[in-house]
């Protein structure tokens, strides 16, 4: 069976890269004494996968990893063993057991919610956000394996709302199409004719799709 584990990467750990995060989780899992499933071969390792890597500098409130285990176990029993082995800024929030045929979270991922907390907000910025979203096309330049390429990011923006100094972005995050928050923010502030303020961007939720609706990934 497998455990779908929801965990937080707190702001204090935001500069920890994905490989270091994987190592930290693997060490915690080994210390926990859980009946983990390992790969075969000369260098066995825990068969641990993440739904989507976090960019360096970005915290995550509800990140998701999949941990294969031997035998059966409840989510509560899993958390009781794992939680004491984790550092305070990397807490496990929930664990849900699923069978081995359950689709991997990475395969079900379609989008993510990000929150940008800005130090300052340009004048009339709420109106600017509305005008920005009303465009049929939003041209941008993004980096690909073959160099910088023009693209239209409008179809990849599922939501964009301003509440005080916080900007909430719902953006495509899957193999077919991905819009990174930095790309949207660069386009938005260029459209506004304003300098981008200092901000902290947090990924608050990973999303999947069910019956044509966006739902929290861990609920699938």
mmCIF file with all atom_site columns, C-alpha atoms in Angstrom:
data_model
loop_
_atom_site.group_PDB
_atom_site.id
_atom_site.type_symbol
_atom_site.label_atom_id
_atom_site.label_alt_id
_atom_site.label_comp_id
_atom_site.label_asym_id
_atom_site.label_entity_id
_atom_site.label_seq_id
_atom_site.pdbx_PDB_ins_code
_atom_site.Cartn_x
_atom_site.Cartn_y
_atom_site.Cartn_z
_atom_site.occupancy
_atom_site.B_iso_or_equiv
_atom_site.pdbx_formal_charge
_atom_site.auth_seq_id
_atom_site.auth_comp_id
_atom_site.auth_asym_id
_atom_site.auth_atom_id
_atom_site.pdbx_PDB_model_num
ATOM 1   C CA . UNK A 1 1   ? 0.000   0.000  0.000   1.00 0.00 ? 1   UNK A CA 1
ATOM 2   C CA . UNK A 1 2   ? 0.961   3.681  -0.190  1.00 0.00 ? 2   UNK A CA 1
ATOM 3   C CA . UNK A 1 3   ? 0.526   6.725  2.023   1.00 0.00 ? 3   UNK A CA 1
ATOM 4   C CA . UNK A 1 4   ? -0.438  10.076 0.527   1.00 0.00 ? 4   UNK A CA 1
ATOM 5   C CA . UNK A 1 5   ? 1.179   12.500 2.977   1.00 0.00 ? 5   UNK A CA 1
ATOM 6   C CA . UNK A 1 6   ? 0.385   16.216 3.190   1.00 0.00 ? 6   UNK A CA 1
ATOM 7   C CA . UNK A 1 7   ? 3.157   18.288 4.783   1.00 0.00 ? 7   UNK A CA 1
ATOM 8   C CA . UNK A 1 8   ? 4.230   21.902 5.191   1.00 0.00 ? 8   UNK A CA 1
ATOM 9   C CA . UNK A 1 9   ? 7.520   23.491 4.174   1.00 0.00 ? 9   UNK A CA 1
ATOM 10  C CA . UNK A 1 10  ? 7.624   26.521 6.474   1.00 0.00 ? 10  UNK A CA 1
ATOM 11  C CA . UNK A 1 11  ? 9.021   29.922 5.387   1.00 0.00 ? 11  UNK A CA 1
ATOM 12  C CA . UNK A 1 12  ? 12.215  29.382 7.408   1.00 0.00 ? 12  UNK A CA 1
ATOM 13  C CA . UNK A 1 13  ? 13.083  26.474 5.068   1.00 0.00 ? 13  UNK A CA 1
ATOM 14  C CA . UNK A 1 14  ? 12.135  28.246 1.840   1.00 0.00 ? 14  UNK A CA 1
ATOM 15  C CA . UNK A 1 15  ? 15.745  28.362 0.563   1.00 0.00 ? 15  UNK A CA 1
ATOM 16  C CA . UNK A 1 16  ? 16.155  24.588 0.901   1.00 0.00 ? 16  UNK A CA 1
ATOM 17  C CA . UNK A 1 17  ? 16.223  23.042 -2.586  1.00 0.00 ? 17  UNK A CA 1
ATOM 18  C CA . UNK A 1 18  ? 14.216  20.039 -3.746  1.00 0.00 ? 18  UNK A CA 1
ATOM 19  C CA . UNK A 1 19  ? 17.081  17.529 -3.456  1.00 0.00 ? 19  UNK A CA 1
ATOM 20  C CA . UNK A 1 20  ? 17.840  18.658 0.102   1.00 0.00 ? 20  UNK A CA 1
ATOM 21  C CA . UNK A 1 21  ? 14.136  18.390 0.928   1.00 0.00 ? 21  UNK A CA 1
ATOM 22  C CA . UNK A 1 22  ? 14.091  14.823 -0.395  1.00 0.00 ? 22  UNK A CA 1
ATOM 23  C CA . UNK A 1 23  ? 17.133  13.925 1.697   1.00 0.00 ? 23  UNK A CA 1
ATOM 24  C CA . UNK A 1 24  ? 15.558  15.436 4.819   1.00 0.00 ? 24  UNK A CA 1
ATOM 25  C CA . UNK A 1 25  ? 12.363  13.439 4.279   1.00 0.00 ? 25  UNK A CA 1
ATOM 26  C CA . UNK A 1 26  ? 14.277  10.234 3.600   1.00 0.00 ? 26  UNK A CA 1
ATOM 27  C CA . UNK A 1 27  ? 16.285  10.656 6.816   1.00 0.00 ? 27  UNK A CA 1
ATOM 28  C CA . UNK A 1 28  ? 13.113  11.306 8.806   1.00 0.00 ? 28  UNK A CA 1
ATOM 29  C CA . UNK A 1 29  ? 11.396  8.284  7.295   1.00 0.00 ? 29  UNK A CA 1
ATOM 30  C CA . UNK A 1 30  ? 14.362  6.039  8.167   1.00 0.00 ? 30  UNK A CA 1
ATOM 31  C CA . UNK A 1 31  ? 14.423  7.347  11.743  1.00 0.00 ? 31  UNK A CA 1
ATOM 32  C CA . UNK A 1 32  ? 10.681  6.817  12.116  1.00 0.00 ? 32  UNK A CA 1
ATOM 33  C CA . UNK A 1 33  ? 10.859  3.022  12.118  1.00 0.00 ? 33  UNK A CA 1
ATOM 34  C CA . UNK A 1 34  ? 8.011   2.795  9.591   1.00 0.00 ? 34  UNK A CA 1
ATOM 35  C CA . UNK A 1 35  ? 7.785   -0.363 7.425   1.00 0.00 ? 35  UNK A CA 1
ATOM 36  C CA . UNK A 1 36  ? 8.997   1.403  4.278   1.00 0.00 ? 36  UNK A CA 1
ATOM 37  C CA . UNK A 1 37  ? 9.304   -0.133 0.847   1.00 0.00 ? 37  UNK A CA 1
ATOM 38  C CA . UNK A 1 38  ? 12.756  0.128  -0.748  1.00 0.00 ? 38  UNK A CA 1
ATOM 39  C CA . UNK A 1 39  ? 13.997  -0.213 -4.316  1.00 0.00 ? 39  UNK A CA 1
ATOM 40  C CA . UNK A 1 40  ? 15.861  -3.325 -5.432  1.00 0.00 ? 40  UNK A CA 1
ATOM 41  C CA . UNK A 1 41  ? 19.535  -3.445 -6.410  1.00 0.00 ? 41  UNK A CA 1
ATOM 42  C CA . UNK A 1 42  ? 22.947  -2.610 -4.955  1.00 0.00 ? 42  UNK A CA 1
ATOM 43  C CA . UNK A 1 43  ? 21.897  0.773  -3.554  1.00 0.00 ? 43  UNK A CA 1
ATOM 44  C CA . UNK A 1 44  ? 18.366  0.405  -2.123  1.00 0.00 ? 44  UNK A CA 1
ATOM 45  C CA . UNK A 1 45  ? 16.515  3.664  -1.486  1.00 0.00 ? 45  UNK A CA 1
ATOM 46  C CA . UNK A 1 46  ? 13.064  4.643  -0.237  1.00 0.00 ? 46  UNK A CA 1
ATOM 47  C CA . UNK A 1 47  ? 10.539  4.772  -3.066  1.00 0.00 ? 47  UNK A CA 1
ATOM 48  C CA . UNK A 1 48  ? 9.526   8.337  -2.212  1.00 0.00 ? 48  UNK A CA 1
ATOM 49  C CA . UNK A 1 49  ? 7.921   10.680 -4.752  1.00 0.00 ? 49  UNK A CA 1
ATOM 50  C CA . UNK A 1 50  ? 6.622   14.264 -4.567  1.00 0.00 ? 50  UNK A CA 1
ATOM 51  C CA . UNK A 1 51  ? 3.646   15.660 -6.467  1.00 0.00 ? 51  UNK A CA 1
ATOM 52  C CA . UNK A 1 52  ? 5.619   18.706 -7.670  1.00 0.00 ? 52  UNK A CA 1
ATOM 53  C CA . UNK A 1 53  ? 8.978   20.223 -6.681  1.00 0.00 ? 53  UNK A CA 1
ATOM 54  C CA . UNK A 1 54  ? 8.880   23.621 -4.986  1.00 0.00 ? 54  UNK A CA 1
ATOM 55  C CA . UNK A 1 55  ? 10.991  26.440 -6.367  1.00 0.00 ? 55  UNK A CA 1
ATOM 56  C CA . UNK A 1 56  ? 13.876  27.549 -4.165  1.00 0.00 ? 56  UNK A CA 1
ATOM 57  C CA . UNK A 1 57  ? 12.723  30.488 -2.038  1.00 0.00 ? 57  UNK A CA 1
ATOM 58  C CA . UNK A 1 58  ? 9.091   29.357 -1.924  1.00 0.00 ? 58  UNK A CA 1
ATOM 59  C CA . UNK A 1 59  ? 7.340   27.879 1.140   1.00 0.00 ? 59  UNK A CA 1
ATOM 60  C CA . UNK A 1 60  ? 4.508   25.382 0.736   1.00 0.00 ? 60  UNK A CA 1
ATOM 61  C CA . UNK A 1 61  ? 1.504   24.989 3.044   1.00 0.00 ? 61  UNK A CA 1
ATOM 62  C CA . UNK A 1 62  ? 0.045   21.712 1.711   1.00 0.00 ? 62  UNK A CA 1
ATOM 63  C CA . UNK A 1 63  ? 2.734   19.848 -0.196  1.00 0.00 ? 63  UNK A CA 1
ATOM 64  C CA . UNK A 1 64  ? 2.172   16.202 -1.089  1.00 0.00 ? 64  UNK A CA 1
ATOM 65  C CA . UNK A 1 65  ? 4.416   13.153 -1.171  1.00 0.00 ? 65  UNK A CA 1
ATOM 66  C CA . UNK A 1 66  ? 3.715   9.471  -1.774  1.00 0.00 ? 66  UNK A CA 1
ATOM 67  C CA . UNK A 1 67  ? 5.377   6.905  0.494   1.00 0.00 ? 67  UNK A CA 1
ATOM 68  C CA . UNK A 1 68  ? 5.046   3.163  -0.330  1.00 0.00 ? 68  UNK A CA 1
ATOM 69  C CA . UNK A 1 69  ? 4.992   0.956  2.776   1.00 0.00 ? 69  UNK A CA 1
ATOM 70  C CA . UNK A 1 70  ? 4.895   -2.769 3.523   1.00 0.00 ? 70  UNK A CA 1
ATOM 71  C CA . UNK A 1 71  ? 1.680   -4.165 4.967   1.00 0.00 ? 71  UNK A CA 1
ATOM 72  C CA . UNK A 1 72  ? -1.315  -2.145 6.092   1.00 0.00 ? 72  UNK A CA 1
ATOM 73  C CA . UNK A 1 73  ? -1.462  0.857  8.421   1.00 0.00 ? 73  UNK A CA 1
ATOM 74  C CA . UNK A 1 74  ? -3.845  3.670  9.269   1.00 0.00 ? 74  UNK A CA 1
ATOM 75  C CA . UNK A 1 75  ? -2.986  7.265  8.509   1.00 0.00 ? 75  UNK A CA 1
ATOM 76  C CA . UNK A 1 76  ? -3.059  8.073  12.232  1.00 0.00 ? 76  UNK A CA 1
ATOM 77  C CA . UNK A 1 77  ? -0.541  5.332  13.056  1.00 0.00 ? 77  UNK A CA 1
ATOM 78  C CA . UNK A 1 78  ? 1.700   6.512  10.202  1.00 0.00 ? 78  UNK A CA 1
ATOM 79  C CA . UNK A 1 79  ? 1.705   10.107 11.507  1.00 0.00 ? 79  UNK A CA 1
ATOM 80  C CA . UNK A 1 80  ? 2.389   8.982  15.080  1.00 0.00 ? 80  UNK A CA 1
ATOM 81  C CA . UNK A 1 81  ? 5.637   7.389  13.920  1.00 0.00 ? 81  UNK A CA 1
ATOM 82  C CA . UNK A 1 82  ? 6.703   9.987  11.346  1.00 0.00 ? 82  UNK A CA 1
ATOM 83  C CA . UNK A 1 83  ? 5.932   13.250 13.169  1.00 0.00 ? 83  UNK A CA 1
ATOM 84  C CA . UNK A 1 84  ? 8.541   12.917 15.969  1.00 0.00 ? 84  UNK A CA 1
ATOM 85  C CA . UNK A 1 85  ? 11.243  12.302 13.345  1.00 0.00 ? 85  UNK A CA 1
ATOM 86  C CA . UNK A 1 86  ? 10.487  15.485 11.357  1.00 0.00 ? 86  UNK A CA 1
ATOM 87  C CA . UNK A 1 87  ? 11.992  18.934 12.058  1.00 0.00 ? 87  UNK A CA 1
ATOM 88  C CA . UNK A 1 88  ? 9.554   21.568 13.442  1.00 0.00 ? 88  UNK A CA 1
ATOM 89  C CA . UNK A 1 89  ? 9.503   23.534 10.175  1.00 0.00 ? 89  UNK A CA 1
ATOM 90  C CA . UNK A 1 90  ? 8.608   20.442 8.128   1.00 0.00 ? 90  UNK A CA 1
ATOM 91  C CA . UNK A 1 91  ? 5.502   19.044 9.845   1.00 0.00 ? 91  UNK A CA 1
ATOM 92  C CA . UNK A 1 92  ? 3.284   16.282 8.449   1.00 0.00 ? 92  UNK A CA 1
ATOM 93  C CA . UNK A 1 93  ? -0.359  17.430 8.389   1.00 0.00 ? 93  UNK A CA 1
ATOM 94  C CA . UNK A 1 94  ? -2.216  14.322 7.264   1.00 0.00 ? 94  UNK A CA 1
ATOM 95  C CA . UNK A 1 95  ? -1.680  10.822 5.858   1.00 0.00 ? 95  UNK A CA 1
ATOM 96  C CA . UNK A 1 96  ? -4.145  8.780  3.819   1.00 0.00 ? 96  UNK A CA 1
ATOM 97  C CA . UNK A 1 97  ? -3.615  5.099  2.955   1.00 0.00 ? 97  UNK A CA 1
ATOM 98  C CA . UNK A 1 98  ? -4.354  4.037  -0.640  1.00 0.00 ? 98  UNK A CA 1
ATOM 99  C CA . UNK A 1 99  ? -3.735  0.823  -2.547  1.00 0.00 ? 99  UNK A CA 1
ATOM 100 C CA . UNK A 1 100 ? -0.825  0.345  -4.931  1.00 0.00 ? 100 UNK A CA 1
ATOM 101 C CA . UNK A 1 101 ? -3.059  0.875  -7.985  1.00 0.00 ? 101 UNK A CA 1
ATOM 102 C CA . UNK A 1 102 ? -4.042  4.365  -6.875  1.00 0.00 ? 102 UNK A CA 1
ATOM 103 C CA . UNK A 1 103 ? -2.769  6.958  -9.391  1.00 0.00 ? 103 UNK A CA 1
ATOM 104 C CA . UNK A 1 104 ? 0.337   8.855  -8.316  1.00 0.00 ? 104 UNK A CA 1
ATOM 105 C CA . UNK A 1 105 ? -0.323  12.449 -7.150  1.00 0.00 ? 105 UNK A CA 1
ATOM 106 C CA . UNK A 1 106 ? 2.030   13.716 -9.854  1.00 0.00 ? 106 UNK A CA 1
ATOM 107 C CA . UNK A 1 107 ? -0.176  12.114 -12.529 1.00 0.00 ? 107 UNK A CA 1
ATOM 108 C CA . UNK A 1 108 ? -3.336  13.730 -11.105 1.00 0.00 ? 108 UNK A CA 1
ATOM 109 C CA . UNK A 1 109 ? -1.900  17.221 -10.653 1.00 0.00 ? 109 UNK A CA 1
ATOM 110 C CA . UNK A 1 110 ? -3.468  19.939 -12.809 1.00 0.00 ? 110 UNK A CA 1
ATOM 111 C CA . UNK A 1 111 ? -2.950  23.275 -11.029 1.00 0.00 ? 111 UNK A CA 1
ATOM 112 C CA . UNK A 1 112 ? -1.752  25.035 -7.900  1.00 0.00 ? 112 UNK A CA 1
ATOM 113 C CA . UNK A 1 113 ? -2.780  28.006 -5.767  1.00 0.00 ? 113 UNK A CA 1
ATOM 114 C CA . UNK A 1 114 ? -0.116  30.571 -4.890  1.00 0.00 ? 114 UNK A CA 1
ATOM 115 C CA . UNK A 1 115 ? -0.314  33.539 -2.541  1.00 0.00 ? 115 UNK A CA 1
ATOM 116 C CA . UNK A 1 116 ? 1.939   36.551 -3.077  1.00 0.00 ? 116 UNK A CA 1
ATOM 117 C CA . UNK A 1 117 ? 2.148   38.756 0.039   1.00 0.00 ? 117 UNK A CA 1
ATOM 118 C CA . UNK A 1 118 ? 3.435   42.134 -1.148  1.00 0.00 ? 118 UNK A CA 1
ATOM 119 C CA . UNK A 1 119 ? 5.112   44.845 0.937   1.00 0.00 ? 119 UNK A CA 1
ATOM 120 C CA . UNK A 1 120 ? 3.368   47.528 -1.116  1.00 0.00 ? 120 UNK A CA 1
ATOM 121 C CA . UNK A 1 121 ? 0.617   47.597 -3.736  1.00 0.00 ? 121 UNK A CA 1
ATOM 122 C CA . UNK A 1 122 ? 0.483   50.026 -6.695  1.00 0.00 ? 122 UNK A CA 1
ATOM 123 C CA . UNK A 1 123 ? -2.333  52.547 -6.773  1.00 0.00 ? 123 UNK A CA 1
ATOM 124 C CA . UNK A 1 124 ? -5.607  51.214 -8.232  1.00 0.00 ? 124 UNK A CA 1
ATOM 125 C CA . UNK A 1 125 ? -4.052  47.763 -8.456  1.00 0.00 ? 125 UNK A CA 1
ATOM 126 C CA . UNK A 1 126 ? -7.368  45.892 -8.074  1.00 0.00 ? 126 UNK A CA 1
ATOM 127 C CA . UNK A 1 127 ? -8.641  47.615 -11.218 1.00 0.00 ? 127 UNK A CA 1
ATOM 128 C CA . UNK A 1 128 ? -5.362  46.771 -12.970 1.00 0.00 ? 128 UNK A CA 1
ATOM 129 C CA . UNK A 1 129 ? -5.767  43.097 -12.095 1.00 0.00 ? 129 UNK A CA 1
ATOM 130 C CA . UNK A 1 130 ? -9.283  43.088 -13.593 1.00 0.00 ? 130 UNK A CA 1
ATOM 131 C CA . UNK A 1 131 ? -8.078  44.726 -16.817 1.00 0.00 ? 131 UNK A CA 1
ATOM 132 C CA . UNK A 1 132 ? -5.130  42.316 -16.979 1.00 0.00 ? 132 UNK A CA 1
ATOM 133 C CA . UNK A 1 133 ? -7.465  39.320 -16.740 1.00 0.00 ? 133 UNK A CA 1
ATOM 134 C CA . UNK A 1 134 ? -9.886  40.734 -19.316 1.00 0.00 ? 134 UNK A CA 1
ATOM 135 C CA . UNK A 1 135 ? -7.267  40.354 -22.050 1.00 0.00 ? 135 UNK A CA 1
ATOM 136 C CA . UNK A 1 136 ? -7.923  37.572 -24.564 1.00 0.00 ? 136 UNK A CA 1
ATOM 137 C CA . UNK A 1 137 ? -4.185  36.934 -24.805 1.00 0.00 ? 137 UNK A CA 1
ATOM 138 C CA . UNK A 1 138 ? -1.368  37.635 -22.351 1.00 0.00 ? 138 UNK A CA 1
ATOM 139 C CA . UNK A 1 139 ? 1.959   37.406 -24.187 1.00 0.00 ? 139 UNK A CA 1
ATOM 140 C CA . UNK A 1 140 ? 5.027   36.424 -22.206 1.00 0.00 ? 140 UNK A CA 1
ATOM 141 C CA . UNK A 1 141 ? 8.524   35.078 -22.778 1.00 0.00 ? 141 UNK A CA 1
ATOM 142 C CA . UNK A 1 142 ? 9.466   31.928 -20.941 1.00 0.00 ? 142 UNK A CA 1
ATOM 143 C CA . UNK A 1 143 ? 12.579  29.828 -20.715 1.00 0.00 ? 143 UNK A CA 1
ATOM 144 C CA . UNK A 1 144 ? 12.484  26.383 -22.348 1.00 0.00 ? 144 UNK A CA 1
ATOM 145 C CA . UNK A 1 145 ? 15.088  23.683 -22.982 1.00 0.00 ? 145 UNK A CA 1
ATOM 146 C CA . UNK A 1 146 ? 15.685  25.187 -26.418 1.00 0.00 ? 146 UNK A CA 1
ATOM 147 C CA . UNK A 1 147 ? 15.886  28.810 -25.272 1.00 0.00 ? 147 UNK A CA 1
ATOM 148 C CA . UNK A 1 148 ? 13.540  31.723 -24.652 1.00 0.00 ? 148 UNK A CA 1
ATOM 149 C CA . UNK A 1 149 ? 10.166  31.305 -26.382 1.00 0.00 ? 149 UNK A CA 1
ATOM 150 C CA . UNK A 1 150 ? 7.080   33.559 -26.672 1.00 0.00 ? 150 UNK A CA 1
ATOM 151 C CA . UNK A 1 151 ? 3.861   32.130 -25.266 1.00 0.00 ? 151 UNK A CA 1
ATOM 152 C CA . UNK A 1 152 ? 0.317   33.084 -24.305 1.00 0.00 ? 152 UNK A CA 1
ATOM 153 C CA . UNK A 1 153 ? -0.185  32.485 -20.579 1.00 0.00 ? 153 UNK A CA 1
ATOM 154 C CA . UNK A 1 154 ? -3.866  33.511 -20.466 1.00 0.00 ? 154 UNK A CA 1
ATOM 155 C CA . UNK A 1 155 ? -5.218  29.924 -20.855 1.00 0.00 ? 155 UNK A CA 1
ATOM 156 C CA . UNK A 1 156 ? -2.995  28.856 -17.942 1.00 0.00 ? 156 UNK A CA 1
ATOM 157 C CA . UNK A 1 157 ? -4.425  31.420 -15.498 1.00 0.00 ? 157 UNK A CA 1
ATOM 158 C CA . UNK A 1 158 ? -7.482  29.931 -13.770 1.00 0.00 ? 158 UNK A CA 1
ATOM 159 C CA . UNK A 1 159 ? -7.862  32.644 -11.151 1.00 0.00 ? 159 UNK A CA 1
ATOM 160 C CA . UNK A 1 160 ? -6.300  35.920 -10.007 1.00 0.00 ? 160 UNK A CA 1
ATOM 161 C CA . UNK A 1 161 ? -7.685  37.930 -7.081  1.00 0.00 ? 161 UNK A CA 1
ATOM 162 C CA . UNK A 1 162 ? -6.398  40.727 -4.879  1.00 0.00 ? 162 UNK A CA 1
ATOM 163 C CA . UNK A 1 163 ? -7.284  40.933 -1.186  1.00 0.00 ? 163 UNK A CA 1
ATOM 164 C CA . UNK A 1 164 ? -5.467  43.781 0.545   1.00 0.00 ? 164 UNK A CA 1
ATOM 165 C CA . UNK A 1 165 ? -1.753  43.204 -0.044  1.00 0.00 ? 165 UNK A CA 1
ATOM 166 C CA . UNK A 1 166 ? -2.212  39.533 -0.967  1.00 0.00 ? 166 UNK A CA 1
ATOM 167 C CA . UNK A 1 167 ? -2.529  38.357 -4.546  1.00 0.00 ? 167 UNK A CA 1
ATOM 168 C CA . UNK A 1 168 ? -3.960  34.835 -4.991  1.00 0.00 ? 168 UNK A CA 1
ATOM 169 C CA . UNK A 1 169 ? -3.063  33.043 -8.228  1.00 0.00 ? 169 UNK A CA 1
ATOM 170 C CA . UNK A 1 170 ? -4.549  29.773 -9.492  1.00 0.00 ? 170 UNK A CA 1
ATOM 171 C CA . UNK A 1 171 ? -2.207  28.555 -12.215 1.00 0.00 ? 171 UNK A CA 1
ATOM 172 C CA . UNK A 1 172 ? -1.835  25.506 -14.452 1.00 0.00 ? 172 UNK A CA 1
ATOM 173 C CA . UNK A 1 173 ? 0.740   23.022 -13.183 1.00 0.00 ? 173 UNK A CA 1
ATOM 174 C CA . UNK A 1 174 ? 0.912   19.841 -15.230 1.00 0.00 ? 174 UNK A CA 1
ATOM 175 C CA . UNK A 1 175 ? 2.883   18.184 -18.005 1.00 0.00 ? 175 UNK A CA 1
ATOM 176 C CA . UNK A 1 176 ? 0.833   19.809 -20.773 1.00 0.00 ? 176 UNK A CA 1
ATOM 177 C CA . UNK A 1 177 ? 0.994   23.396 -19.481 1.00 0.00 ? 177 UNK A CA 1
ATOM 178 C CA . UNK A 1 178 ? 2.634   25.186 -16.573 1.00 0.00 ? 178 UNK A CA 1
ATOM 179 C CA . UNK A 1 179 ? 2.588   28.861 -15.650 1.00 0.00 ? 179 UNK A CA 1
ATOM 180 C CA . UNK A 1 180 ? 5.065   29.801 -12.940 1.00 0.00 ? 180 UNK A CA 1
ATOM 181 C CA . UNK A 1 181 ? 4.094   32.613 -10.542 1.00 0.00 ? 181 UNK A CA 1
ATOM 182 C CA . UNK A 1 182 ? 7.157   34.669 -11.481 1.00 0.00 ? 182 UNK A CA 1
ATOM 183 C CA . UNK A 1 183 ? 6.150   34.641 -15.133 1.00 0.00 ? 183 UNK A CA 1
ATOM 184 C CA . UNK A 1 184 ? 2.630   35.863 -14.335 1.00 0.00 ? 184 UNK A CA 1
ATOM 185 C CA . UNK A 1 185 ? 3.890   38.520 -11.921 1.00 0.00 ? 185 UNK A CA 1
ATOM 186 C CA . UNK A 1 186 ? 6.416   39.855 -14.436 1.00 0.00 ? 186 UNK A CA 1
ATOM 187 C CA . UNK A 1 187 ? 3.657   40.184 -17.028 1.00 0.00 ? 187 UNK A CA 1
ATOM 188 C CA . UNK A 1 188 ? 1.234   41.732 -14.534 1.00 0.00 ? 188 UNK A CA 1
ATOM 189 C CA . UNK A 1 189 ? 3.577   44.443 -13.277 1.00 0.00 ? 189 UNK A CA 1
ATOM 190 C CA . UNK A 1 190 ? 4.772   45.217 -16.782 1.00 0.00 ? 190 UNK A CA 1
ATOM 191 C CA . UNK A 1 191 ? 1.105   45.647 -17.760 1.00 0.00 ? 191 UNK A CA 1
ATOM 192 C CA . UNK A 1 192 ? 0.603   47.879 -14.698 1.00 0.00 ? 192 UNK A CA 1
ATOM 193 C CA . UNK A 1 193 ? 3.650   49.982 -15.604 1.00 0.00 ? 193 UNK A CA 1
ATOM 194 C CA . UNK A 1 194 ? 4.870   49.566 -12.027 1.00 0.00 ? 194 UNK A CA 1
ATOM 195 C CA . UNK A 1 195 ? 7.962   48.190 -10.380 1.00 0.00 ? 195 UNK A CA 1
ATOM 196 C CA . UNK A 1 196 ? 7.435   44.801 -8.785  1.00 0.00 ? 196 UNK A CA 1
ATOM 197 C CA . UNK A 1 197 ? 7.521   45.181 -4.978  1.00 0.00 ? 197 UNK A CA 1
ATOM 198 C CA . UNK A 1 198 ? 9.232   42.866 -2.509  1.00 0.00 ? 198 UNK A CA 1
ATOM 199 C CA . UNK A 1 199 ? 7.001   39.885 -1.761  1.00 0.00 ? 199 UNK A CA 1
ATOM 200 C CA . UNK A 1 200 ? 6.853   36.373 -0.372  1.00 0.00 ? 200 UNK A CA 1
ATOM 201 C CA . UNK A 1 201 ? 5.224   33.805 -2.662  1.00 0.00 ? 201 UNK A CA 1
ATOM 202 C CA . UNK A 1 202 ? 3.766   30.707 -0.977  1.00 0.00 ? 202 UNK A CA 1
ATOM 203 C CA . UNK A 1 203 ? 2.261   27.677 -2.680  1.00 0.00 ? 203 UNK A CA 1
ATOM 204 C CA . UNK A 1 204 ? -0.830  27.095 -0.578  1.00 0.00 ? 204 UNK A CA 1
ATOM 205 C CA . UNK A 1 205 ? -2.569  24.179 -2.320  1.00 0.00 ? 205 UNK A CA 1
ATOM 206 C CA . UNK A 1 206 ? -2.030  21.605 -5.060  1.00 0.00 ? 206 UNK A CA 1
ATOM 207 C CA . UNK A 1 207 ? -5.107  20.843 -7.181  1.00 0.00 ? 207 UNK A CA 1
ATOM 208 C CA . UNK A 1 208 ? -6.477  17.991 -9.237  1.00 0.00 ? 208 UNK A CA 1
ATOM 209 C CA . UNK A 1 209 ? -9.631  17.678 -11.303 1.00 0.00 ? 209 UNK A CA 1
ATOM 210 C CA . UNK A 1 210 ? -12.811 15.767 -10.494 1.00 0.00 ? 210 UNK A CA 1
ATOM 211 C CA . UNK A 1 211 ? -16.075 15.986 -12.436 1.00 0.00 ? 211 UNK A CA 1
ATOM 212 C CA . UNK A 1 212 ? -14.770 19.064 -14.253 1.00 0.00 ? 212 UNK A CA 1
ATOM 213 C CA . UNK A 1 213 ? -14.007 20.898 -10.990 1.00 0.00 ? 213 UNK A CA 1
ATOM 214 C CA . UNK A 1 214 ? -10.701 21.822 -9.359  1.00 0.00 ? 214 UNK A CA 1
ATOM 215 C CA . UNK A 1 215 ? -10.349 20.055 -5.999  1.00 0.00 ? 215 UNK A CA 1
ATOM 216 C CA . UNK A 1 216 ? -7.521  19.640 -3.461  1.00 0.00 ? 216 UNK A CA 1
ATOM 217 C CA . UNK A 1 217 ? -5.143  17.020 -4.821  1.00 0.00 ? 217 UNK A CA 1
ATOM 218 C CA . UNK A 1 218 ? -5.064  15.029 -1.572  1.00 0.00 ? 218 UNK A CA 1
ATOM 219 C CA . UNK A 1 219 ? -8.842  14.478 -1.815  1.00 0.00 ? 219 UNK A CA 1
ATOM 220 C CA . UNK A 1 220 ? -8.606  12.457 -5.055  1.00 0.00 ? 220 UNK A CA 1
#
